[in-house]
mmCIF file of C-alpha atoms and ligand atoms in Angstrom:
data_model
loop_
_atom_site.group_PDB
_atom_site.id
_atom_site.type_symbol
_atom_site.label_atom_id
_atom_site.label_comp_id
_atom_site.label_asym_id
_atom_site.label_seq_id
_atom_site.Cartn_x
_atom_site.Cartn_y
_atom_site.Cartn_z
ATOM 1 C CA MET A 1 119.704 11.091 -100.626
ATOM 2 C CA ARG A 2 120.459 12.110 -97.076
ATOM 3 C CA ALA A 3 118.637 11.043 -93.966
ATOM 4 C CA LYS A 4 115.517 13.113 -93.409
ATOM 5 C CA THR A 5 116.485 13.876 -89.781
ATOM 6 C CA ARG A 6 119.676 15.415 -91.069
ATOM 7 C CA ILE A 7 117.989 17.549 -93.592
ATOM 8 C CA ARG A 8 115.452 18.795 -91.095
ATOM 9 C CA GLN A 9 118.003 19.548 -88.436
ATOM 10 C CA PRO A 10 116.911 23.023 -87.318
ATOM 11 C CA ALA A 11 119.260 25.809 -86.460
ATOM 12 C CA SER A 12 118.982 26.707 -82.834
ATOM 13 C CA VAL A 13 117.391 30.081 -82.700
ATOM 14 C CA TYR A 14 116.455 30.725 -79.096
ATOM 15 C CA MET A 15 117.197 28.608 -76.101
ATOM 16 C CA THR A 16 116.025 28.566 -72.556
ATOM 17 C CA ARG A 17 118.816 29.592 -70.121
ATOM 18 C CA PRO A 18 119.585 25.990 -68.909
ATOM 19 C CA ALA A 19 119.538 24.688 -72.477
ATOM 20 C CA LYS A 20 121.790 27.532 -73.601
ATOM 21 C CA THR A 21 124.282 26.866 -70.792
ATOM 22 C CA ALA A 22 124.339 23.141 -71.370
ATOM 23 C CA PHE A 23 124.749 23.763 -75.095
ATOM 24 C CA ALA A 24 127.642 26.100 -74.529
ATOM 25 C CA LEU A 25 129.361 23.939 -72.027
ATOM 26 C CA LEU A 26 129.071 20.860 -74.247
ATOM 27 C CA LEU A 27 130.543 22.752 -77.168
ATOM 28 C CA LEU A 28 133.201 24.516 -75.031
ATOM 29 C CA ALA A 29 134.406 21.212 -73.584
ATOM 30 C CA ALA A 30 134.685 19.684 -77.011
ATOM 31 C CA MET A 31 136.458 22.444 -78.680
ATOM 32 C CA ALA A 32 137.626 25.329 -76.501
ATOM 33 C CA LEU A 33 136.518 28.582 -78.181
ATOM 34 C CA ALA A 34 135.645 27.550 -81.699
ATOM 35 C CA PHE A 35 135.245 24.465 -83.852
ATOM 36 C CA VAL A 36 135.242 23.353 -87.421
ATOM 37 C CA SER A 37 133.404 20.333 -88.627
ATOM 38 C CA CYS A 38 133.068 18.917 -92.099
ATOM 39 C CA THR A 39 131.258 15.981 -93.621
ATOM 40 C CA PRO A 40 133.464 15.263 -96.650
ATOM 41 C CA ARG A 41 130.809 14.066 -99.009
ATOM 42 C CA GLU A 42 128.454 16.989 -98.328
ATOM 43 C CA GLN A 43 131.078 19.591 -97.645
ATOM 44 C CA ARG A 44 129.055 21.035 -94.854
ATOM 45 C CA PHE A 45 131.133 23.214 -92.551
ATOM 46 C CA SER A 46 130.189 24.907 -89.293
ATOM 47 C CA MET A 47 131.814 27.068 -86.716
ATOM 48 C CA SER A 48 130.733 28.813 -83.545
ATOM 49 C CA TRP A 49 131.953 31.764 -81.533
ATOM 50 C CA PHE A 50 131.256 32.365 -77.865
ATOM 51 C CA ASP A 51 132.985 35.616 -77.166
ATOM 52 C CA TYR A 52 130.914 38.240 -78.941
ATOM 53 C CA PHE A 53 127.637 39.984 -78.063
ATOM 54 C CA ASP A 54 127.143 37.853 -74.944
ATOM 55 C CA THR A 55 125.721 35.078 -77.079
ATOM 56 C CA VAL A 56 126.543 32.120 -79.337
ATOM 57 C CA ILE A 57 127.195 32.839 -83.072
ATOM 58 C CA THR A 58 127.186 29.997 -85.492
ATOM 59 C CA LEU A 59 128.011 29.938 -89.188
ATOM 60 C CA THR A 60 127.049 26.941 -91.293
ATOM 61 C CA VAL A 61 128.169 26.802 -94.958
ATOM 62 C CA TYR A 62 128.130 24.431 -97.874
ATOM 63 C CA ALA A 63 131.391 25.001 -99.686
ATOM 64 C CA ASP A 64 133.676 23.245 -102.146
ATOM 65 C CA ASP A 65 136.595 22.857 -99.821
ATOM 66 C CA ARG A 66 137.802 23.563 -96.330
ATOM 67 C CA ALA A 67 140.143 26.428 -97.413
ATOM 68 C CA VAL A 68 137.185 28.390 -98.727
ATOM 69 C CA PHE A 69 135.315 27.851 -95.478
ATOM 70 C CA GLY A 70 138.425 28.748 -93.559
ATOM 71 C CA GLU A 71 138.535 32.120 -95.238
ATOM 72 C CA MET A 72 134.822 32.726 -94.853
ATOM 73 C CA SER A 73 134.867 31.871 -91.160
ATOM 74 C CA GLY A 74 138.017 33.847 -90.542
ATOM 75 C CA LYS A 75 136.468 36.986 -91.982
ATOM 76 C CA THR A 76 133.202 36.380 -90.100
ATOM 77 C CA GLY A 77 135.032 36.123 -86.761
ATOM 78 C CA GLU A 78 136.997 39.347 -87.511
ATOM 79 C CA CYS A 79 133.742 41.082 -88.442
ATOM 80 C CA PHE A 80 131.902 40.136 -85.189
ATOM 81 C CA GLU A 81 134.973 41.049 -83.126
ATOM 82 C CA ARG A 82 135.036 44.458 -84.724
ATOM 83 C CA TYR A 83 131.376 45.174 -84.121
ATOM 84 C CA HIS A 84 131.362 43.682 -80.659
ATOM 85 C CA ARG A 85 133.953 46.333 -79.710
ATOM 86 C CA LEU A 86 132.317 49.238 -81.546
ATOM 87 C CA PHE A 87 128.892 48.563 -80.186
ATOM 88 C CA ASP A 88 129.945 47.668 -76.579
ATOM 89 C CA ILE A 89 128.160 50.063 -74.171
ATOM 90 C CA TYR A 90 129.857 48.764 -71.001
ATOM 91 C CA ASN A 91 133.608 48.540 -71.978
ATOM 92 C CA GLU A 92 135.968 50.838 -73.862
ATOM 93 C CA TYR A 93 138.923 49.536 -75.904
ATOM 94 C CA GLU A 94 142.184 51.228 -76.556
ATOM 95 C CA GLY A 95 142.532 53.234 -79.697
ATOM 96 C CA VAL A 96 138.821 53.511 -80.592
ATOM 97 C CA ASN A 97 135.766 55.453 -79.537
ATOM 98 C CA ASN A 98 132.918 53.047 -79.148
ATOM 99 C CA LEU A 99 129.373 53.464 -77.747
ATOM 100 C CA ALA A 100 130.764 53.120 -74.189
ATOM 101 C CA SER A 101 132.929 56.281 -75.063
ATOM 102 C CA VAL A 102 129.862 58.077 -76.463
ATOM 103 C CA ASN A 103 127.897 57.421 -73.258
ATOM 104 C CA ARG A 104 130.824 58.304 -70.981
ATOM 105 C CA MET A 105 131.347 61.565 -72.937
ATOM 106 C CA ALA A 106 127.617 62.511 -72.992
ATOM 107 C CA GLY A 107 127.385 66.190 -73.498
ATOM 108 C CA GLU A 108 130.426 66.277 -75.766
ATOM 109 C CA GLU A 109 130.886 65.744 -79.483
ATOM 110 C CA VAL A 110 132.565 62.290 -80.016
ATOM 111 C CA ALA A 111 134.215 61.104 -83.285
ATOM 112 C CA VAL A 112 133.227 57.545 -84.048
ATOM 113 C CA ASP A 113 133.498 55.041 -86.870
ATOM 114 C CA ALA A 114 131.108 55.340 -89.848
ATOM 115 C CA ASP A 115 129.406 52.084 -88.822
ATOM 116 C CA VAL A 116 128.578 53.521 -85.407
ATOM 117 C CA ILE A 117 126.962 56.439 -87.199
ATOM 118 C CA GLU A 118 125.006 54.140 -89.416
ATOM 119 C CA LEU A 119 123.800 51.997 -86.552
ATOM 120 C CA LEU A 120 122.692 55.097 -84.582
ATOM 121 C CA MET A 121 120.833 56.478 -87.676
ATOM 122 C CA LEU A 122 119.027 53.165 -88.101
ATOM 123 C CA GLY A 123 118.079 53.321 -84.416
ATOM 124 C CA ARG A 124 116.604 56.759 -84.950
ATOM 125 C CA GLU A 125 114.689 55.487 -87.908
ATOM 126 C CA TYR A 126 113.259 52.509 -85.907
ATOM 127 C CA GLU A 127 112.190 54.780 -83.157
ATOM 128 C CA ARG A 128 110.071 56.767 -85.576
ATOM 129 C CA LEU A 129 108.679 53.666 -87.277
ATOM 130 C CA THR A 130 107.637 51.947 -83.961
ATOM 131 C CA ASP A 131 106.199 55.109 -82.526
ATOM 132 C CA GLY A 132 108.765 55.206 -79.733
ATOM 133 C CA ALA A 133 108.384 51.511 -78.703
ATOM 134 C CA LEU A 134 111.943 50.850 -79.697
ATOM 135 C CA ASN A 135 114.174 53.570 -78.482
ATOM 136 C CA ILE A 136 117.976 53.155 -78.375
ATOM 137 C CA ALA A 137 118.232 56.390 -76.439
ATOM 138 C CA MET A 138 116.584 54.708 -73.470
ATOM 139 C CA GLY A 139 119.886 53.731 -71.915
ATOM 140 C CA ALA A 140 119.230 55.452 -68.619
ATOM 141 C CA VAL A 141 116.101 53.403 -68.009
ATOM 142 C CA LEU A 142 117.558 50.125 -69.392
ATOM 143 C CA LYS A 143 120.683 50.567 -67.159
ATOM 144 C CA LEU A 144 118.462 50.482 -64.019
ATOM 145 C CA TRP A 145 116.973 47.179 -65.162
ATOM 146 C CA HIS A 146 120.340 45.875 -66.203
ATOM 147 C CA ASP A 147 121.757 46.656 -62.809
ATOM 148 C CA ALA A 148 118.759 45.043 -61.057
ATOM 149 C CA ARG A 149 119.354 41.859 -63.162
ATOM 150 C CA GLU A 150 123.093 41.841 -62.398
ATOM 151 C CA ASN A 151 122.390 42.311 -58.660
ATOM 152 C CA ALA A 152 119.819 39.535 -58.769
ATOM 153 C CA ALA A 153 122.455 37.194 -60.380
ATOM 154 C CA LYS A 154 124.911 37.967 -57.676
ATOM 155 C CA ASP A 155 122.584 37.976 -54.669
ATOM 156 C CA PRO A 156 119.190 36.262 -55.682
ATOM 157 C CA GLN A 157 117.852 36.407 -52.145
ATOM 158 C CA ASN A 158 117.909 40.218 -52.120
ATOM 159 C CA ALA A 159 116.791 40.637 -55.676
ATOM 160 C CA SER A 160 114.579 43.658 -56.294
ATOM 161 C CA ILE A 161 113.253 45.732 -59.182
ATOM 162 C CA PRO A 162 114.287 49.339 -59.775
ATOM 163 C CA ASP A 163 112.664 52.004 -57.736
ATOM 164 C CA GLU A 164 109.658 53.617 -59.432
ATOM 165 C CA ASP A 165 110.861 57.185 -58.802
ATOM 166 C CA ALA A 166 114.343 56.285 -60.148
ATOM 167 C CA LEU A 167 112.719 54.841 -63.298
ATOM 168 C CA ARG A 168 110.574 58.018 -63.714
ATOM 169 C CA ALA A 169 113.637 60.217 -63.235
ATOM 170 C CA ALA A 170 115.682 58.223 -65.763
ATOM 171 C CA ALA A 171 112.751 58.374 -68.300
ATOM 172 C CA GLN A 172 113.301 62.212 -68.467
ATOM 173 C CA HIS A 173 116.655 61.494 -70.056
ATOM 174 C CA CYS A 174 115.594 59.286 -73.051
ATOM 175 C CA ASP A 175 114.807 61.918 -75.762
ATOM 176 C CA ILE A 176 116.243 60.469 -78.989
ATOM 177 C CA ASP A 177 116.060 63.980 -80.604
ATOM 178 C CA LYS A 178 118.873 64.911 -78.230
ATOM 179 C CA MET A 179 121.155 62.457 -79.967
ATOM 180 C CA ILE A 180 122.758 64.637 -82.660
ATOM 181 C CA ILE A 181 124.429 62.874 -85.494
ATOM 182 C CA ASP A 182 126.788 64.575 -87.899
ATOM 183 C CA ALA A 183 127.251 61.976 -90.557
ATOM 184 C CA GLU A 184 129.695 64.171 -92.611
ATOM 185 C CA ARG A 185 131.974 64.723 -89.754
ATOM 186 C CA SER A 186 131.222 61.226 -88.321
ATOM 187 C CA THR A 187 130.465 62.514 -84.858
ATOM 188 C CA VAL A 188 127.705 62.011 -82.342
ATOM 189 C CA THR A 189 126.704 64.274 -79.490
ATOM 190 C CA LEU A 190 124.321 63.333 -76.681
ATOM 191 C CA LEU A 191 123.037 66.747 -75.795
ATOM 192 C CA ASP A 192 121.655 65.593 -72.408
ATOM 193 C CA ALA A 193 124.630 64.668 -70.258
ATOM 194 C CA GLU A 194 122.452 62.141 -68.364
ATOM 195 C CA MET A 195 121.294 60.243 -71.370
ATOM 196 C CA SER A 196 122.958 57.107 -72.847
ATOM 197 C CA VAL A 197 122.373 54.766 -75.812
ATOM 198 C CA ASP A 198 121.728 50.988 -75.584
ATOM 199 C CA VAL A 199 121.793 49.208 -78.919
ATOM 200 C CA GLY A 200 121.149 45.673 -77.482
ATOM 201 C CA ALA A 201 117.917 45.380 -79.569
ATOM 202 C CA ILE A 202 119.605 45.903 -82.993
ATOM 203 C CA ALA A 203 123.388 45.499 -82.772
ATOM 204 C CA LYS A 204 123.499 41.738 -83.387
ATOM 205 C CA GLY A 205 121.330 42.022 -86.419
ATOM 206 C CA TYR A 206 123.490 44.905 -87.819
ATOM 207 C CA ALA A 207 126.738 42.832 -87.314
ATOM 208 C CA ALA A 208 125.025 39.793 -88.972
ATOM 209 C CA ASP A 209 124.186 41.956 -91.998
ATOM 210 C CA ARG A 210 127.809 43.177 -92.326
ATOM 211 C CA ALA A 211 129.010 39.570 -92.040
ATOM 212 C CA ALA A 212 126.549 38.476 -94.665
ATOM 213 C CA ASP A 213 127.789 41.145 -96.995
ATOM 214 C CA ILE A 214 131.176 39.504 -96.934
ATOM 215 C CA LEU A 215 129.872 35.952 -97.038
ATOM 216 C CA LYS A 216 127.627 36.564 -99.967
ATOM 217 C CA GLY A 217 130.679 37.324 -102.172
ATOM 218 C CA TYR A 218 131.685 33.642 -101.974
ATOM 219 C CA GLY A 219 128.567 32.393 -103.649
ATOM 220 C CA CYS A 220 128.000 29.511 -101.210
ATOM 221 C CA PRO A 221 124.733 28.783 -99.350
ATOM 222 C CA PHE A 222 125.045 29.741 -95.745
ATOM 223 C CA LEU A 223 123.123 30.205 -92.528
ATOM 224 C CA LEU A 224 124.350 32.655 -89.859
ATOM 225 C CA ASN A 225 122.745 32.546 -86.473
ATOM 226 C CA CYS A 226 123.734 35.329 -84.087
ATOM 227 C CA GLY A 227 121.935 34.506 -80.814
ATOM 228 C CA GLY A 228 118.550 34.550 -82.442
ATOM 229 C CA ALA A 229 119.242 36.985 -85.355
ATOM 230 C CA VAL A 230 119.359 34.593 -88.262
ATOM 231 C CA LEU A 231 120.245 35.179 -91.932
ATOM 232 C CA ALA A 232 120.241 32.394 -94.534
ATOM 233 C CA TYR A 233 121.113 32.687 -98.187
ATOM 234 C CA GLY A 234 120.581 30.176 -100.950
ATOM 235 C CA VAL A 235 119.437 26.512 -100.598
ATOM 236 C CA LYS A 236 121.402 23.485 -99.666
ATOM 237 C CA PRO A 237 123.123 21.506 -102.463
ATOM 238 C CA ASP A 238 120.186 19.008 -102.588
ATOM 239 C CA GLY A 239 117.736 21.825 -103.129
ATOM 240 C CA GLU A 240 116.310 21.736 -99.584
ATOM 241 C CA SER A 241 115.738 25.085 -97.833
ATOM 242 C CA TRP A 242 117.537 26.114 -94.752
ATOM 243 C CA THR A 243 115.322 25.634 -91.665
ATOM 244 C CA ALA A 244 115.340 27.258 -88.235
ATOM 245 C CA GLY A 245 113.537 26.155 -85.086
ATOM 246 C CA ILE A 246 111.655 28.536 -82.866
ATOM 247 C CA LEU A 247 112.171 27.335 -79.379
ATOM 248 C CA ASP A 248 109.337 26.445 -77.112
ATOM 249 C CA PRO A 249 109.611 28.991 -74.321
ATOM 250 C CA SER A 250 108.336 26.508 -71.737
ATOM 251 C CA GLY A 251 110.650 23.629 -72.625
ATOM 252 C CA THR A 252 113.763 22.582 -74.654
ATOM 253 C CA GLY A 253 112.078 21.537 -77.945
ATOM 254 C CA PHE A 254 111.071 23.566 -80.908
ATOM 255 C CA ILE A 255 107.547 24.902 -81.166
ATOM 256 C CA GLU A 256 107.700 25.366 -84.869
ATOM 257 C CA THR A 257 110.308 24.879 -87.651
ATOM 258 C CA VAL A 258 110.348 27.484 -90.355
ATOM 259 C CA ASP A 259 111.836 27.729 -93.862
ATOM 260 C CA VAL A 260 114.489 30.495 -93.784
ATOM 261 C CA SER A 261 116.174 30.457 -97.123
ATOM 262 C CA ASP A 262 116.861 33.961 -98.335
ATOM 263 C CA THR A 263 115.227 35.207 -95.055
ATOM 264 C CA ALA A 264 116.201 37.207 -92.072
ATOM 265 C CA LEU A 265 114.633 35.882 -88.890
ATOM 266 C CA SER A 266 114.749 37.366 -85.461
ATOM 267 C CA THR A 267 113.252 36.124 -82.190
ATOM 268 C CA SER A 268 112.776 38.250 -79.086
ATOM 269 C CA GLY A 269 111.674 36.528 -75.938
ATOM 270 C CA SER A 270 111.075 37.407 -72.323
ATOM 271 C CA TYR A 271 112.168 33.974 -71.029
ATOM 272 C CA LEU A 272 115.914 34.119 -71.712
ATOM 273 C CA ARG A 273 117.409 37.034 -69.863
ATOM 274 C CA THR A 274 115.102 37.246 -66.819
ATOM 275 C CA PHE A 275 115.479 37.506 -63.202
ATOM 276 C CA SER A 276 113.184 36.804 -60.279
ATOM 277 C CA ALA A 277 112.275 39.131 -57.446
ATOM 278 C CA GLY A 278 109.527 38.779 -54.965
ATOM 279 C CA GLY A 279 108.325 35.631 -56.626
ATOM 280 C CA ARG A 280 107.918 37.215 -60.037
ATOM 281 C CA ASP A 281 110.049 36.953 -63.181
ATOM 282 C CA TYR A 282 111.104 40.140 -65.030
ATOM 283 C CA GLY A 283 112.258 40.134 -68.639
ATOM 284 C CA HIS A 284 114.925 42.302 -70.329
ATOM 285 C CA ILE A 285 112.752 44.062 -72.933
ATOM 286 C CA ILE A 286 111.286 47.209 -71.442
ATOM 287 C CA ASP A 287 108.071 48.913 -72.558
ATOM 288 C CA PRO A 288 108.764 52.718 -72.689
ATOM 289 C CA ALA A 289 105.071 53.357 -71.871
ATOM 290 C CA THR A 290 105.215 51.661 -68.505
ATOM 291 C CA LEU A 291 109.084 51.504 -67.868
ATOM 292 C CA MET A 292 108.382 47.888 -66.908
ATOM 293 C CA PRO A 293 109.213 44.632 -68.757
ATOM 294 C CA ALA A 294 106.927 44.105 -71.691
ATOM 295 C CA ASP A 295 104.543 41.273 -70.920
ATOM 296 C CA LYS A 296 102.053 41.162 -73.778
ATOM 297 C CA THR A 297 103.581 37.940 -75.033
ATOM 298 C CA VAL A 298 106.304 35.340 -74.341
ATOM 299 C CA SER A 299 108.144 35.086 -77.627
ATOM 300 C CA MET A 300 107.947 36.946 -80.972
ATOM 301 C CA SER A 301 109.676 35.993 -84.197
ATOM 302 C CA VAL A 302 109.758 38.111 -87.254
ATOM 303 C CA MET A 303 110.764 36.930 -90.708
ATOM 304 C CA ILE A 304 111.476 39.302 -93.650
ATOM 305 C CA PRO A 305 113.281 38.901 -96.958
ATOM 306 C CA ALA A 306 117.030 38.569 -96.374
ATOM 307 C CA ASP A 307 117.827 41.668 -98.290
ATOM 308 C CA ALA A 308 115.687 43.805 -95.942
ATOM 309 C CA GLY A 309 118.348 42.739 -93.337
ATOM 310 C CA ALA A 310 118.741 41.067 -90.036
ATOM 311 C CA CYS A 311 119.024 44.474 -88.379
ATOM 312 C CA PHE A 312 115.489 45.329 -89.466
ATOM 313 C CA ALA A 313 114.235 41.928 -88.354
ATOM 314 C CA ASP A 314 115.963 42.416 -84.977
ATOM 315 C CA ALA A 315 114.330 45.846 -84.532
ATOM 316 C CA LEU A 316 110.931 44.475 -85.575
ATOM 317 C CA SER A 317 110.951 41.443 -83.261
ATOM 318 C CA THR A 318 111.810 43.607 -80.216
ATOM 319 C CA ALA A 319 109.273 46.286 -81.132
ATOM 320 C CA CYS A 320 106.516 43.718 -81.857
ATOM 321 C CA PHE A 321 107.296 41.969 -78.618
ATOM 322 C CA ILE A 322 106.696 45.304 -76.785
ATOM 323 C CA LEU A 323 103.641 46.336 -78.767
ATOM 324 C CA GLY A 324 101.871 42.922 -78.484
ATOM 325 C CA PRO A 325 99.937 41.022 -81.253
ATOM 326 C CA GLU A 326 97.418 43.689 -82.264
ATOM 327 C CA ARG A 327 99.749 46.666 -82.773
ATOM 328 C CA ALA A 328 102.422 44.334 -84.091
ATOM 329 C CA ALA A 329 100.092 43.402 -86.959
ATOM 330 C CA GLU A 330 99.923 47.031 -88.044
ATOM 331 C CA LEU A 331 103.676 47.453 -87.809
ATOM 332 C CA LEU A 332 104.383 44.242 -89.813
ATOM 333 C CA ALA A 333 101.748 45.169 -92.467
ATOM 334 C CA ALA A 334 103.958 48.151 -93.291
ATOM 335 C CA ALA A 335 107.086 46.016 -93.664
ATOM 336 C CA GLU A 336 107.199 44.312 -97.117
ATOM 337 C CA GLY A 337 106.997 40.565 -97.055
ATOM 338 C CA ALA A 338 107.065 40.419 -93.203
ATOM 339 C CA GLU A 339 105.672 37.493 -91.252
ATOM 340 C CA GLY A 340 105.393 37.216 -87.438
ATOM 341 C CA ILE A 341 104.977 34.317 -85.081
ATOM 342 C CA PHE A 342 103.825 35.040 -81.609
ATOM 343 C CA VAL A 343 104.027 32.391 -78.809
ATOM 344 C CA GLY A 344 101.609 33.317 -75.992
ATOM 345 C CA GLY A 345 101.706 32.291 -72.346
ATOM 346 C CA SER A 346 99.732 29.127 -73.029
ATOM 347 C CA GLY A 347 102.286 28.033 -75.578
ATOM 348 C CA LYS A 348 99.719 28.772 -78.395
ATOM 349 C CA THR A 349 101.216 30.276 -81.528
ATOM 350 C CA SER A 350 99.609 32.907 -83.760
ATOM 351 C CA HIS A 351 100.795 34.015 -87.163
ATOM 352 C CA ILE A 352 100.712 37.515 -88.620
ATOM 353 C CA GLY A 353 101.129 38.165 -92.296
ATOM 354 C CA LYS A 354 101.470 35.845 -95.262
ATOM 355 C CA LYS A 355 102.891 32.427 -94.599
ATOM 356 C CA ARG A 356 105.724 32.202 -97.127
HETATM 357 P P1 LIG B 401 118.139 39.702 -77.360
HETATM 358 O O1 LIG B 401 119.241 40.686 -77.319
HETATM 359 O O2 LIG B 401 117.924 38.937 -76.105
HETATM 360 O O3 LIG B 401 118.265 38.736 -78.551
HETATM 361 P P2 LIG B 401 116.386 41.767 -78.411
HETATM 362 O O4 LIG B 401 116.892 41.885 -79.759
HETATM 363 O O5 LIG B 401 114.858 41.752 -78.317
HETATM 364 O O6 LIG B 401 116.736 40.443 -77.599
HETATM 365 O O7 LIG B 401 116.926 43.033 -77.534
HETATM 366 C C1 LIG B 401 116.784 43.196 -76.190
HETATM 367 C C2 LIG B 401 117.728 44.224 -75.693
HETATM 368 O O8 LIG B 401 117.270 45.475 -76.211
HETATM 369 C C3 LIG B 401 117.759 44.411 -74.193
HETATM 370 O O9 LIG B 401 118.705 43.628 -73.565
HETATM 371 C C4 LIG B 401 118.088 45.884 -74.070
HETATM 372 O O10 LIG B 401 119.508 46.058 -74.207
HETATM 373 C C5 LIG B 401 117.443 46.514 -75.320
HETATM 374 N N1 LIG B 401 116.030 47.005 -75.084
HETATM 375 C C6 LIG B 401 115.084 46.617 -74.130
HETATM 376 N N2 LIG B 401 114.021 47.300 -74.345
HETATM 377 C C7 LIG B 401 114.182 48.255 -75.297
HETATM 378 C C8 LIG B 401 113.434 49.236 -75.895
HETATM 379 N N3 LIG B 401 112.172 49.467 -75.493
HETATM 380 N N4 LIG B 401 113.981 50.062 -76.885
HETATM 381 C C9 LIG B 401 115.262 49.808 -77.202
HETATM 382 N N5 LIG B 401 116.062 48.845 -76.700
HETATM 383 C C10 LIG B 401 115.549 48.067 -75.815
HETATM 384 MG MG1 LIG B 402 115.954 42.887 -81.369
#
């Protein structure tokens, strides 16, 4: 029988910026870019990556031996590297057309990998499902907020939010119906040369799903945490479920610990990637209705059955965050087996859907 504290050790789902930095530095100091740990008796292995999707990715597995885990983690790393490159909207890489290429060549037909096509098609589906709240074709607007955040990081004294007229002008170039996908030819054309795609809301979940497709083949219980997009399959060898902690947005502890075995969990929060300007904080999730950071809640977590996918959970958590508790309840009611946990400004949590 293992110590209770060990069994209950939650996976870190979402961290405040200082906690995330401290966590990353601690791990970096100990092990450069990646680490492997193993408790021989339990054969529990874990490895983290810090180079992909601007976040920390951690894989934890119970396996028979180190060689099996070595293979699983090797393939997981390759998988995240591949999707990191394909879905990067800021940098292009030699020999491949990625989303940065699609954005740069807006107005032209661009040949892309089949996975890029699939992600964009999912994005289109989520836009319909969320009544436009989640719109991956909103790159023009999101870029203005992204630049404001970057400028604020470089020069906090002169931080400012995007100009209202510039936001309104950018909003004229966010029509997802102008993103033409030819799945047979594996091409995408942004008909509006001033539009761009931003898949930040769903890319991590998609990559986690593809990694899980590989990992499931090994038949070992595992938990994959890609910066808040979590997928866990099976139970631990002692029959205990995998658990994940939902971070307290106002502190460093967990506000709630949830059972995530055979579950996809995603958390979207306004408190991680923020910047301050004129004494106010601005989050990174933008409400298309106001073109301003969504502020109906502080943190939103969505849990769905694992087979529905981390990409869907990722999309739902961002959309529910934007829509706020009431409209989120309608959206989650339409997603089979979905459960939501809101954390409001007062730190109070509210649950939507059946507690599984
Ligand atoms: P995180 O990436 O911090 O885990 P999310 O999954 O909620 O959080 O995604 C936030 C990202 O989604 C933003 O950084 C931005 O790239 C993108 N985004 C923000 N607002 C929207 C929106 N309304 N529709 C589509 N994508 C959005
Ligand atoms: Mg998301």
